[in-house]
Amino acid sequence: VQTNSGEPFKPKRVMVIGGDGYCGWATALHLSNKGYDVAIVDNLVRRLFDHQLGLDSLTPISSIQDRLQCWKSLTGKSIELYVGDICEFEFLSETFRSYEPDAVVHFGEQRSAPYSMIDRSRAVYTQQNNVVGTLNVLFAIKEYKEDCHLVKLGTMGEYGTPNIDIEEGYITITHNGRTDTLPYPKQASSFYHLSKVHDSHNIAFTCKAWGIRATDLNQGVVYGVKTDETAMHEELCNRFDYDAIFGTALNRFCVQAAVGHPLTVYGKGGQTRAFLDIRDTVQCVELAIANPANPGEFRVFNQFTEQFKVSELASIVTKAGEKLGLDVKTISVPNPRVELEEHYYNCKNTKLVDLGLRPHFLSDSLIDSLLNFAVQYKDRVDTKQIMPGVSWRKVGVKTKTI
Ligand code: NAD
Ligand code: USQ
């Protein structure tokens, strides 16, 4: 891979947008540990959502400043911090001019599907924040650092659940005797997931029009908490969401088992999704950065390691809970979402493996350690936050406080 001027492209300086969040924090530390210069850009809005909605991470999390101070004193490595909103172009331009990144990893979006379905104002916020933020990043790259590689977090949910195999970004179709390779059809099922589809279209267009180099990482549902770096000190501990708005399936089930709450399988539980361990999130992003897309290339990787039905995850957690002496029950909760509860699902995920991904598959030992982790913090759990309260069908225009 070469720069636009023909030099070999060796990324060194990485800007991690959303670096105070769940995936971003783990990734920022991992890249710093691997020798990259890292800057975190974050407006800390995720911490504000918790205050506004009365939620909290299972784990106590330190302020971003304390986190970075702790990292520096443990490893001697500095991570720069820019606190601000990427939707404000003036702020983003300043950070670009000051930091001059070779790669931008963009995690900085409102990422909860239920949050985007609370009411009109949260739907609009989600799409504005995500689509405008990404557009600003694209303009900043064009204006200030055209060789910079955009590594953008997308989602497997962009594809929905079609009755055919899901390819990595593109599908070759023969229609009326002519053949073309086209973007894989998108059928997202929340205003959040749709924001990622809109982002993908904007990125693809700017790769063509301006020669931007970009990788869209269509990530599955992430589980787990510890990575080599966040486990180094309690002040580096990552957030762990278990509530019905930000908590994701397997992480929620582990916390539910730990506090004796029945596992909340929505509807029939036959919904199949793609999953990965957070230790693989950091590995995949590192691989994408180390092997950049070419100028003008819009590369799409499906970033997950395994597929599970929600009901399978519930049985895995039930079995693991029994070993620890927990009495784990499952209930079927009327599905608050509009989604198929039984369907075909088969997604390709070879591109990251070809680049060298060595997956951490979901194992008994990981489930045991996640369950033990949840038990360790169980006194912090607010069980009122477990049952879902946001309905896809009842989303309205009035601002809900929840
Ligand atoms: P998170 O909410 O924990 O972190 C997102 C971070 O971005 C937060 O720290 C937030 O303050 C920041 N942010 C949001 N809007 C911003 C803005 N306008 N300017 C600056 N900072 C902003 O989310 P996460 O779980 O770490 O997810 C990170 C990314 O990965 C998201 O784009 C998400 O869609 C994607 N993803 C997450 C999962 C998952 O299971 N967690 C799965 C697939 C894809
Ligand atoms: N589900 C349950 N019970 C629960 C929680 C979820 O049955 O208690 C079901 C949901 O109905 C859904 C599936 O589990 O069918 C996944 O839900 P989730 O909340 O774990 O994940 P999702 O809303 O899809 O969103 C998460 C992240 C998002 C990311 C996405 C990847 O919050 O940022 O984009 O995973 S993916 O699902 O591949 O699109």
PDB file of C-alpha atoms in Angstrom, residues 21-304:
ATOM      1  CA  GLY A  21     -16.381   4.009  25.325  1.00  0.00           C
ATOM      2  CA  TYR A  22     -16.523   0.230  25.670  1.00  0.00           C
ATOM      3  CA  CYS A  23     -14.780  -0.781  22.418  1.00  0.00           C
ATOM      4  CA  GLY A  24     -12.807   2.447  22.042  1.00  0.00           C
ATOM      5  CA  TRP A  25     -11.151   2.386  25.463  1.00  0.00           C
ATOM      6  CA  ALA A  26      -9.955  -1.203  25.051  1.00  0.00           C
ATOM      7  CA  THR A  27      -8.703  -0.404  21.533  1.00  0.00           C
ATOM      8  CA  ALA A  28      -6.889   2.820  22.485  1.00  0.00           C
ATOM      9  CA  LEU A  29      -4.911   1.002  25.191  1.00  0.00           C
ATOM     10  CA  HIS A  30      -4.203  -1.964  22.933  1.00  0.00           C
ATOM     11  CA  LEU A  31      -2.838   0.239  20.128  1.00  0.00           C
ATOM     12  CA  SER A  32      -0.775   2.262  22.597  1.00  0.00           C
ATOM     13  CA  ASN A  33       0.639  -0.980  23.998  1.00  0.00           C
ATOM     14  CA  LYS A  34       1.522  -2.130  20.461  1.00  0.00           C
ATOM     15  CA  GLY A  35       3.633   0.966  19.876  1.00  0.00           C
ATOM     16  CA  TYR A  36       1.237   3.261  18.011  1.00  0.00           C
ATOM     17  CA  ASP A  37       0.963   6.927  19.027  1.00  0.00           C
ATOM     18  CA  VAL A  38      -2.620   7.301  20.145  1.00  0.00           C
ATOM     19  CA  ALA A  39      -4.951  10.252  20.674  1.00  0.00           C
ATOM     20  CA  ILE A  40      -8.453   9.853  22.076  1.00  0.00           C
ATOM     21  CA  VAL A  41     -11.230  12.141  20.839  1.00  0.00           C
ATOM     22  CA  ASP A  42     -14.473  11.901  22.811  1.00  0.00           C
ATOM     23  CA  ASN A  43     -17.194  14.285  24.007  1.00  0.00           C
ATOM     24  CA  LEU A  44     -18.001  11.955  26.951  1.00  0.00           C
ATOM     25  CA  VAL A  45     -21.682  11.951  25.952  1.00  0.00           C
ATOM     26  CA  ARG A  46     -21.988   8.263  26.818  1.00  0.00           C
ATOM     27  CA  ARG A  47     -21.353   9.105  30.486  1.00  0.00           C
ATOM     28  CA  LEU A  48     -24.037  11.815  30.188  1.00  0.00           C
ATOM     29  CA  PHE A  49     -26.619   9.304  28.829  1.00  0.00           C
ATOM     30  CA  ASP A  50     -26.079   7.241  31.985  1.00  0.00           C
ATOM     31  CA  HIS A  51     -26.795  10.276  34.168  1.00  0.00           C
ATOM     32  CA  GLN A  52     -29.819  11.278  32.128  1.00  0.00           C
ATOM     33  CA  LEU A  53     -31.376   7.810  32.083  1.00  0.00           C
ATOM     34  CA  GLY A  54     -30.321   6.803  35.614  1.00  0.00           C
ATOM     35  CA  LEU A  55     -28.105   3.945  34.390  1.00  0.00           C
ATOM     36  CA  ASP A  56     -24.646   2.868  35.419  1.00  0.00           C
ATOM     37  CA  SER A  57     -21.940   0.491  34.269  1.00  0.00           C
ATOM     38  CA  LEU A  58     -21.674  -2.750  36.283  1.00  0.00           C
ATOM     39  CA  THR A  59     -18.052  -1.830  36.868  1.00  0.00           C
ATOM     40  CA  PRO A  60     -16.967   1.432  38.451  1.00  0.00           C
ATOM     41  CA  ILE A  61     -15.140   3.461  35.787  1.00  0.00           C
ATOM     42  CA  SER A  62     -12.614   6.200  36.427  1.00  0.00           C
ATOM     43  CA  SER A  63     -12.679   9.549  34.664  1.00  0.00           C
ATOM     44  CA  ILE A  64     -10.910   9.577  31.305  1.00  0.00           C
ATOM     45  CA  GLN A  65      -8.208  11.823  32.777  1.00  0.00           C
ATOM     46  CA  ASP A  66      -7.524   9.385  35.650  1.00  0.00           C
ATOM     47  CA  ARG A  67      -7.563   6.460  33.239  1.00  0.00           C
ATOM     48  CA  LEU A  68      -4.901   8.083  31.049  1.00  0.00           C
ATOM     49  CA  GLN A  69      -2.804   9.136  34.037  1.00  0.00           C
ATOM     50  CA  CYS A  70      -2.865   5.551  35.315  1.00  0.00           C
ATOM     51  CA  TRP A  71      -1.853   4.205  31.873  1.00  0.00           C
ATOM     52  CA  LYS A  72       1.055   6.646  31.759  1.00  0.00           C
ATOM     53  CA  SER A  73       2.309   5.748  35.221  1.00  0.00           C
ATOM     54  CA  LEU A  74       2.062   1.992  34.513  1.00  0.00           C
ATOM     55  CA  THR A  75       3.596   1.935  31.033  1.00  0.00           C
ATOM     56  CA  GLY A  76       5.299   5.292  30.493  1.00  0.00           C
ATOM     57  CA  LYS A  77       3.122   5.764  27.385  1.00  0.00           C
ATOM     58  CA  SER A  78       1.120   8.952  26.850  1.00  0.00           C
ATOM     59  CA  ILE A  79      -2.235   9.003  25.130  1.00  0.00           C
ATOM     60  CA  GLU A  80      -3.331  12.477  24.052  1.00  0.00           C
ATOM     61  CA  LEU A  81      -6.868  13.570  24.881  1.00  0.00           C
ATOM     62  CA  TYR A  82      -9.159  15.897  22.950  1.00  0.00           C
ATOM     63  CA  VAL A  83     -12.530  16.364  24.649  1.00  0.00           C
ATOM     64  CA  GLY A  84     -15.116  17.608  22.177  1.00  0.00           C
ATOM     65  CA  ASP A  85     -17.906  16.788  19.757  1.00  0.00           C
ATOM     66  CA  ILE A  86     -16.958  15.667  16.249  1.00  0.00           C
ATOM     67  CA  CYS A  87     -20.233  17.139  15.008  1.00  0.00           C
ATOM     68  CA  GLU A  88     -18.594  20.531  15.614  1.00  0.00           C
ATOM     69  CA  PHE A  89     -16.353  20.865  12.599  1.00  0.00           C
ATOM     70  CA  GLU A  90     -14.210  23.611  14.089  1.00  0.00           C
ATOM     71  CA  PHE A  91     -13.258  21.352  17.006  1.00  0.00           C
ATOM     72  CA  LEU A  92     -12.600  18.394  14.702  1.00  0.00           C
ATOM     73  CA  SER A  93     -10.449  20.500  12.313  1.00  0.00           C
ATOM     74  CA  GLU A  94      -8.347  21.698  15.242  1.00  0.00           C
ATOM     75  CA  THR A  95      -7.735  18.127  16.436  1.00  0.00           C
ATOM     76  CA  PHE A  96      -6.822  17.009  12.900  1.00  0.00           C
ATOM     77  CA  ARG A  97      -4.414  19.897  12.348  1.00  0.00           C
ATOM     78  CA  SER A  98      -2.859  19.442  15.738  1.00  0.00           C
ATOM     79  CA  TYR A  99      -2.588  15.635  15.756  1.00  0.00           C
ATOM     80  CA  GLU A 100      -2.137  14.799  12.024  1.00  0.00           C
ATOM     81  CA  PRO A 101      -3.340  11.177  12.227  1.00  0.00           C
ATOM     82  CA  ASP A 102      -2.257   8.443   9.793  1.00  0.00           C
ATOM     83  CA  ALA A 103      -5.390   6.482  10.733  1.00  0.00           C
ATOM     84  CA  VAL A 104      -8.663   7.423  12.376  1.00  0.00           C
ATOM     85  CA  VAL A 105     -10.629   4.698  14.128  1.00  0.00           C
ATOM     86  CA  HIS A 106     -14.167   5.966  14.437  1.00  0.00           C
ATOM     87  CA  PHE A 107     -16.165   4.444  17.330  1.00  0.00           C
ATOM     88  CA  GLY A 108     -17.745   7.777  18.316  1.00  0.00           C
ATOM     89  CA  GLU A 109     -21.448   7.252  17.706  1.00  0.00           C
ATOM     90  CA  GLN A 110     -24.677   6.719  19.620  1.00  0.00           C
ATOM     91  CA  ARG A 111     -24.673   2.945  19.399  1.00  0.00           C
ATOM     92  CA  SER A 112     -27.778   1.652  21.116  1.00  0.00           C
ATOM     93  CA  ALA A 113     -30.718   0.458  19.020  1.00  0.00           C
ATOM     94  CA  PRO A 114     -33.191   0.807  21.937  1.00  0.00           C
ATOM     95  CA  TYR A 115     -31.915   4.351  22.685  1.00  0.00           C
ATOM     96  CA  SER A 116     -32.650   5.328  19.082  1.00  0.00           C
ATOM     97  CA  MET A 117     -36.197   3.948  19.438  1.00  0.00           C
ATOM     98  CA  ILE A 118     -37.117   5.758  22.715  1.00  0.00           C
ATOM     99  CA  ASP A 119     -38.804   8.676  20.957  1.00  0.00           C
ATOM    100  CA  ARG A 120     -38.497  11.047  18.000  1.00  0.00           C
ATOM    101  CA  SER A 121     -35.876  13.225  19.651  1.00  0.00           C
ATOM    102  CA  ARG A 122     -33.546  10.278  20.356  1.00  0.00           C
ATOM    103  CA  ALA A 123     -34.083   8.928  16.815  1.00  0.00           C
ATOM    104  CA  VAL A 124     -33.168  12.317  15.351  1.00  0.00           C
ATOM    105  CA  TYR A 125     -30.234  12.758  17.732  1.00  0.00           C
ATOM    106  CA  THR A 126     -28.860   9.321  16.815  1.00  0.00           C
ATOM    107  CA  GLN A 127     -28.968   9.915  13.074  1.00  0.00           C
ATOM    108  CA  GLN A 128     -27.726  13.500  13.342  1.00  0.00           C
ATOM    109  CA  ASN A 129     -24.872  12.594  15.683  1.00  0.00           C
ATOM    110  CA  ASN A 130     -23.786   9.555  13.698  1.00  0.00           C
ATOM    111  CA  VAL A 131     -24.270  10.750  10.124  1.00  0.00           C
ATOM    112  CA  VAL A 132     -22.994  14.310  10.644  1.00  0.00           C
ATOM    113  CA  GLY A 133     -20.065  13.135  12.796  1.00  0.00           C
ATOM    114  CA  THR A 134     -18.926  10.703  10.109  1.00  0.00           C
ATOM    115  CA  LEU A 135     -19.401  13.290   7.340  1.00  0.00           C
ATOM    116  CA  ASN A 136     -17.239  15.708   9.322  1.00  0.00           C
ATOM    117  CA  VAL A 137     -14.527  13.073   9.677  1.00  0.00           C
ATOM    118  CA  LEU A 138     -14.608  12.509   5.910  1.00  0.00           C
ATOM    119  CA  PHE A 139     -14.317  16.249   5.235  1.00  0.00           C
ATOM    120  CA  ALA A 140     -11.491  16.585   7.780  1.00  0.00           C
ATOM    121  CA  ILE A 141      -9.553  13.777   6.092  1.00  0.00           C
ATOM    122  CA  LYS A 142     -10.050  15.357   2.657  1.00  0.00           C
ATOM    123  CA  GLU A 143      -9.044  18.807   3.848  1.00  0.00           C
ATOM    124  CA  TYR A 144      -6.191  18.140   6.265  1.00  0.00           C
ATOM    125  CA  LYS A 145      -4.795  14.604   5.843  1.00  0.00           C
ATOM    126  CA  GLU A 146      -5.845  12.987   2.584  1.00  0.00           C
ATOM    127  CA  ASP A 147      -3.660   9.894   3.109  1.00  0.00           C
ATOM    128  CA  CYS A 148      -5.294   9.160   6.433  1.00  0.00           C
ATOM    129  CA  HIS A 149      -7.035   5.763   6.542  1.00  0.00           C
ATOM    130  CA  LEU A 150     -10.549   5.794   7.983  1.00  0.00           C
ATOM    131  CA  VAL A 151     -11.356   2.674   9.996  1.00  0.00           C
ATOM    132  CA  LYS A 152     -15.065   3.022  10.692  1.00  0.00           C
ATOM    133  CA  LEU A 153     -17.145   0.875  13.020  1.00  0.00           C
ATOM    134  CA  GLY A 154     -20.220  -0.303  11.174  1.00  0.00           C
ATOM    135  CA  THR A 155     -22.487  -3.123  12.218  1.00  0.00           C
ATOM    136  CA  MET A 156     -23.612  -6.550  11.031  1.00  0.00           C
ATOM    137  CA  GLY A 157     -27.146  -5.242  11.618  1.00  0.00           C
ATOM    138  CA  GLU A 158     -26.826  -3.190   8.430  1.00  0.00           C
ATOM    139  CA  TYR A 159     -27.558  -6.379   6.457  1.00  0.00           C
ATOM    140  CA  GLY A 160     -30.603  -7.470   8.465  1.00  0.00           C
ATOM    141  CA  THR A 161     -31.562 -11.127   8.183  1.00  0.00           C
ATOM    142  CA  PRO A 162     -31.973 -11.987   4.474  1.00  0.00           C
ATOM    143  CA  ASN A 163     -32.842 -15.522   3.406  1.00  0.00           C
ATOM    144  CA  ILE A 164     -29.518 -15.862   1.528  1.00  0.00           C
ATOM    145  CA  ASP A 165     -25.852 -15.918   2.656  1.00  0.00           C
ATOM    146  CA  ILE A 166     -24.446 -12.554   3.743  1.00  0.00           C
ATOM    147  CA  GLU A 167     -21.254 -11.583   1.899  1.00  0.00           C
ATOM    148  CA  GLU A 168     -18.603  -9.097   3.076  1.00  0.00           C
ATOM    149  CA  GLY A 169     -19.930  -5.814   1.799  1.00  0.00           C
ATOM    150  CA  TYR A 170     -20.486  -6.712  -1.844  1.00  0.00           C
ATOM    151  CA  ILE A 171     -22.446  -9.274  -3.861  1.00  0.00           C
ATOM    152  CA  THR A 172     -22.019 -10.242  -7.498  1.00  0.00           C
ATOM    153  CA  ILE A 173     -25.374 -10.305  -9.260  1.00  0.00           C
ATOM    154  CA  THR A 174     -26.329 -11.395 -12.770  1.00  0.00           C
ATOM    155  CA  HIS A 175     -29.487  -9.630 -13.905  1.00  0.00           C
ATOM    156  CA  ASN A 176     -31.043  -9.840 -17.366  1.00  0.00           C
ATOM    157  CA  GLY A 177     -27.805 -11.278 -18.706  1.00  0.00           C
ATOM    158  CA  ARG A 178     -25.488  -8.603 -17.285  1.00  0.00           C
ATOM    159  CA  THR A 179     -23.231  -9.017 -14.220  1.00  0.00           C
ATOM    160  CA  ASP A 180     -21.981  -6.525 -11.673  1.00  0.00           C
ATOM    161  CA  THR A 181     -20.531  -6.518  -8.148  1.00  0.00           C
ATOM    162  CA  LEU A 182     -22.756  -4.278  -6.045  1.00  0.00           C
ATOM    163  CA  PRO A 183     -23.085  -3.214  -2.422  1.00  0.00           C
ATOM    164  CA  TYR A 184     -24.815  -5.985  -0.475  1.00  0.00           C
ATOM    165  CA  PRO A 185     -28.484  -5.007   0.192  1.00  0.00           C
ATOM    166  CA  LYS A 186     -29.079  -3.285   3.526  1.00  0.00           C
ATOM    167  CA  GLN A 187     -32.146  -3.985   5.684  1.00  0.00           C
ATOM    168  CA  ALA A 188     -31.455  -2.387   9.049  1.00  0.00           C
ATOM    169  CA  SER A 189     -34.077  -2.626  11.779  1.00  0.00           C
ATOM    170  CA  SER A 190     -33.688   0.374  14.093  1.00  0.00           C
ATOM    171  CA  PHE A 191     -32.972   4.066  13.588  1.00  0.00           C
ATOM    172  CA  TYR A 192     -29.533   3.341  15.072  1.00  0.00           C
ATOM    173  CA  HIS A 193     -28.741   0.503  12.668  1.00  0.00           C
ATOM    174  CA  LEU A 194     -30.029   2.676   9.810  1.00  0.00           C
ATOM    175  CA  SER A 195     -27.586   5.441  10.787  1.00  0.00           C
ATOM    176  CA  LYS A 196     -24.777   2.976  10.031  1.00  0.00           C
ATOM    177  CA  VAL A 197     -26.249   2.259   6.592  1.00  0.00           C
ATOM    178  CA  HIS A 198     -26.324   5.995   5.857  1.00  0.00           C
ATOM    179  CA  ASP A 199     -22.692   6.262   7.033  1.00  0.00           C
ATOM    180  CA  SER A 200     -21.635   3.408   4.748  1.00  0.00           C
ATOM    181  CA  HIS A 201     -23.181   5.139   1.742  1.00  0.00           C
ATOM    182  CA  ASN A 202     -21.481   8.449   2.557  1.00  0.00           C
ATOM    183  CA  ILE A 203     -18.110   6.760   3.027  1.00  0.00           C
ATOM    184  CA  ALA A 204     -18.421   4.719  -0.195  1.00  0.00           C
ATOM    185  CA  PHE A 205     -19.260   7.877  -2.126  1.00  0.00           C
ATOM    186  CA  THR A 206     -16.290   9.862  -0.779  1.00  0.00           C
ATOM    187  CA  CYS A 207     -13.899   6.996  -1.529  1.00  0.00           C
ATOM    188  CA  LYS A 208     -15.016   7.222  -5.156  1.00  0.00           C
ATOM    189  CA  ALA A 209     -15.279  10.987  -5.388  1.00  0.00           C
ATOM    190  CA  TRP A 210     -12.237  12.084  -3.365  1.00  0.00           C
ATOM    191  CA  GLY A 211     -10.046   8.997  -3.238  1.00  0.00           C
ATOM    192  CA  ILE A 212     -10.467   8.495   0.512  1.00  0.00           C
ATOM    193  CA  ARG A 213      -9.146   5.159   1.811  1.00  0.00           C
ATOM    194  CA  ALA A 214     -11.632   3.496   4.173  1.00  0.00           C
ATOM    195  CA  THR A 215     -12.433   0.246   5.921  1.00  0.00           C
ATOM    196  CA  ASP A 216     -15.977  -0.344   7.178  1.00  0.00           C
ATOM    197  CA  LEU A 217     -15.859  -2.888   9.996  1.00  0.00           C
ATOM    198  CA  ASN A 218     -19.302  -4.453  10.165  1.00  0.00           C
ATOM    199  CA  GLN A 219     -19.005  -5.637  13.724  1.00  0.00           C
ATOM    200  CA  GLY A 220     -21.271  -8.176  15.403  1.00  0.00           C
ATOM    201  CA  VAL A 221     -22.422  -7.987  19.033  1.00  0.00           C
ATOM    202  CA  VAL A 222     -19.423  -7.651  21.378  1.00  0.00           C
ATOM    203  CA  TYR A 223     -19.158  -9.554  24.671  1.00  0.00           C
ATOM    204  CA  GLY A 224     -16.619  -9.750  27.464  1.00  0.00           C
ATOM    205  CA  VAL A 225     -14.813  -7.124  29.453  1.00  0.00           C
ATOM    206  CA  LYS A 226     -11.141  -7.763  30.106  1.00  0.00           C
ATOM    207  CA  THR A 227      -8.375  -7.236  27.598  1.00  0.00           C
ATOM    208  CA  ASP A 228      -4.662  -7.591  28.384  1.00  0.00           C
ATOM    209  CA  GLU A 229      -4.396  -3.839  28.903  1.00  0.00           C
ATOM    210  CA  THR A 230      -7.621  -3.015  30.799  1.00  0.00           C
ATOM    211  CA  ALA A 231      -6.842  -5.868  33.208  1.00  0.00           C
ATOM    212  CA  MET A 232      -3.524  -4.264  34.226  1.00  0.00           C
ATOM    213  CA  HIS A 233      -5.042  -2.006  36.909  1.00  0.00           C
ATOM    214  CA  GLU A 234      -8.498  -1.429  38.400  1.00  0.00           C
ATOM    215  CA  GLU A 235      -8.388   2.197  37.280  1.00  0.00           C
ATOM    216  CA  LEU A 236      -8.170   0.959  33.673  1.00  0.00           C
ATOM    217  CA  CYS A 237     -11.310  -1.171  34.076  1.00  0.00           C
ATOM    218  CA  ASN A 238     -13.692  -0.983  31.100  1.00  0.00           C
ATOM    219  CA  ARG A 239     -17.386  -0.149  31.302  1.00  0.00           C
ATOM    220  CA  PHE A 240     -19.838  -3.075  31.296  1.00  0.00           C
ATOM    221  CA  ASP A 241     -23.437  -2.263  30.385  1.00  0.00           C
ATOM    222  CA  TYR A 242     -26.204  -4.612  31.525  1.00  0.00           C
ATOM    223  CA  ASP A 243     -29.302  -2.379  31.356  1.00  0.00           C
ATOM    224  CA  ALA A 244     -31.974  -2.884  28.686  1.00  0.00           C
ATOM    225  CA  ILE A 245     -30.851   0.140  26.658  1.00  0.00           C
ATOM    226  CA  PHE A 246     -27.067  -0.182  26.396  1.00  0.00           C
ATOM    227  CA  GLY A 247     -26.481  -3.744  27.631  1.00  0.00           C
ATOM    228  CA  THR A 248     -26.035  -6.339  24.870  1.00  0.00           C
ATOM    229  CA  ALA A 249     -27.332  -9.904  24.885  1.00  0.00           C
ATOM    230  CA  LEU A 250     -24.579 -12.122  26.331  1.00  0.00           C
ATOM    231  CA  ASN A 251     -23.226  -9.492  28.749  1.00  0.00           C
ATOM    232  CA  ARG A 252     -26.763  -8.939  30.041  1.00  0.00           C
ATOM    233  CA  PHE A 253     -27.388 -12.677  30.480  1.00  0.00           C
ATOM    234  CA  CYS A 254     -24.240 -13.044  32.611  1.00  0.00           C
ATOM    235  CA  VAL A 255     -25.306 -10.222  34.932  1.00  0.00           C
ATOM    236  CA  GLN A 256     -28.868 -11.560  35.081  1.00  0.00           C
ATOM    237  CA  ALA A 257     -27.543 -15.003  36.085  1.00  0.00           C
ATOM    238  CA  ALA A 258     -25.313 -13.431  38.745  1.00  0.00           C
ATOM    239  CA  VAL A 259     -28.183 -11.598  40.461  1.00  0.00           C
ATOM    240  CA  GLY A 260     -30.764 -14.383  40.124  1.00  0.00           C
ATOM    241  CA  HIS A 261     -32.871 -12.557  37.512  1.00  0.00           C
ATOM    242  CA  PRO A 262     -34.355 -14.840  34.843  1.00  0.00           C
ATOM    243  CA  LEU A 263     -32.579 -14.546  31.493  1.00  0.00           C
ATOM    244  CA  THR A 264     -34.573 -12.222  29.235  1.00  0.00           C
ATOM    245  CA  VAL A 265     -34.926 -13.993  25.896  1.00  0.00           C
ATOM    246  CA  TYR A 266     -37.031 -11.757  23.628  1.00  0.00           C
ATOM    247  CA  GLY A 267     -39.826 -13.590  21.814  1.00  0.00           C
ATOM    248  CA  LYS A 268     -38.985 -17.065  20.496  1.00  0.00           C
ATOM    249  CA  GLY A 269     -35.226 -16.559  20.929  1.00  0.00           C
ATOM    250  CA  GLY A 270     -34.467 -17.915  17.459  1.00  0.00           C
ATOM    251  CA  GLN A 271     -32.920 -14.567  16.472  1.00  0.00           C
ATOM    252  CA  THR A 272     -29.410 -15.377  15.238  1.00  0.00           C
ATOM    253  CA  ARG A 273     -26.685 -12.764  15.458  1.00  0.00           C
ATOM    254  CA  ALA A 274     -22.932 -12.610  14.895  1.00  0.00           C
ATOM    255  CA  PHE A 275     -20.769 -12.244  18.026  1.00  0.00           C
ATOM    256  CA  LEU A 276     -17.175 -11.605  19.067  1.00  0.00           C
ATOM    257  CA  ASP A 277     -15.058 -11.262  22.188  1.00  0.00           C
ATOM    258  CA  ILE A 278     -13.835  -7.736  22.966  1.00  0.00           C
ATOM    259  CA  ARG A 279     -10.276  -9.140  22.785  1.00  0.00           C
ATOM    260  CA  ASP A 280     -10.992  -9.781  19.094  1.00  0.00           C
ATOM    261  CA  THR A 281     -12.429  -6.286  18.575  1.00  0.00           C
ATOM    262  CA  VAL A 282      -9.039  -4.809  19.488  1.00  0.00           C
ATOM    263  CA  GLN A 283      -7.196  -7.382  17.347  1.00  0.00           C
ATOM    264  CA  CYS A 284      -9.398  -6.723  14.299  1.00  0.00           C
ATOM    265  CA  VAL A 285      -8.957  -2.945  14.503  1.00  0.00           C
ATOM    266  CA  GLU A 286      -5.205  -3.372  14.833  1.00  0.00           C
ATOM    267  CA  LEU A 287      -5.175  -5.628  11.730  1.00  0.00           C
ATOM    268  CA  ALA A 288      -7.231  -3.108   9.741  1.00  0.00           C
ATOM    269  CA  ILE A 289      -4.843  -0.288  10.670  1.00  0.00           C
ATOM    270  CA  ALA A 290      -1.687  -2.282   9.958  1.00  0.00           C
ATOM    271  CA  ASN A 291      -3.048  -3.290   6.521  1.00  0.00           C
ATOM    272  CA  PRO A 292      -4.615  -0.084   5.200  1.00  0.00           C
ATOM    273  CA  ALA A 293      -7.070   0.197   2.341  1.00  0.00           C
ATOM    274  CA  ASN A 294      -5.714   1.718  -0.881  1.00  0.00           C
ATOM    275  CA  PRO A 295      -6.561   5.299  -1.824  1.00  0.00           C
ATOM    276  CA  GLY A 296     -10.102   5.302  -3.236  1.00  0.00           C
ATOM    277  CA  GLU A 297     -10.872   1.841  -1.864  1.00  0.00           C
ATOM    278  CA  PHE A 298     -14.009   1.267   0.234  1.00  0.00           C
ATOM    279  CA  ARG A 299     -13.195  -1.987   1.971  1.00  0.00           C
ATOM    280  CA  VAL A 300     -15.786  -3.874   4.022  1.00  0.00           C
ATOM    281  CA  PHE A 301     -14.944  -6.550   6.605  1.00  0.00           C
ATOM    282  CA  ASN A 302     -17.497  -8.548   8.571  1.00  0.00           C
ATOM    283  CA  GLN A 303     -16.035  -8.401  12.077  1.00  0.00           C
ATOM    284  CA  PHE A 304     -17.283 -11.349  14.131  1.00  0.00           C
TER     285      PHE A 304
END
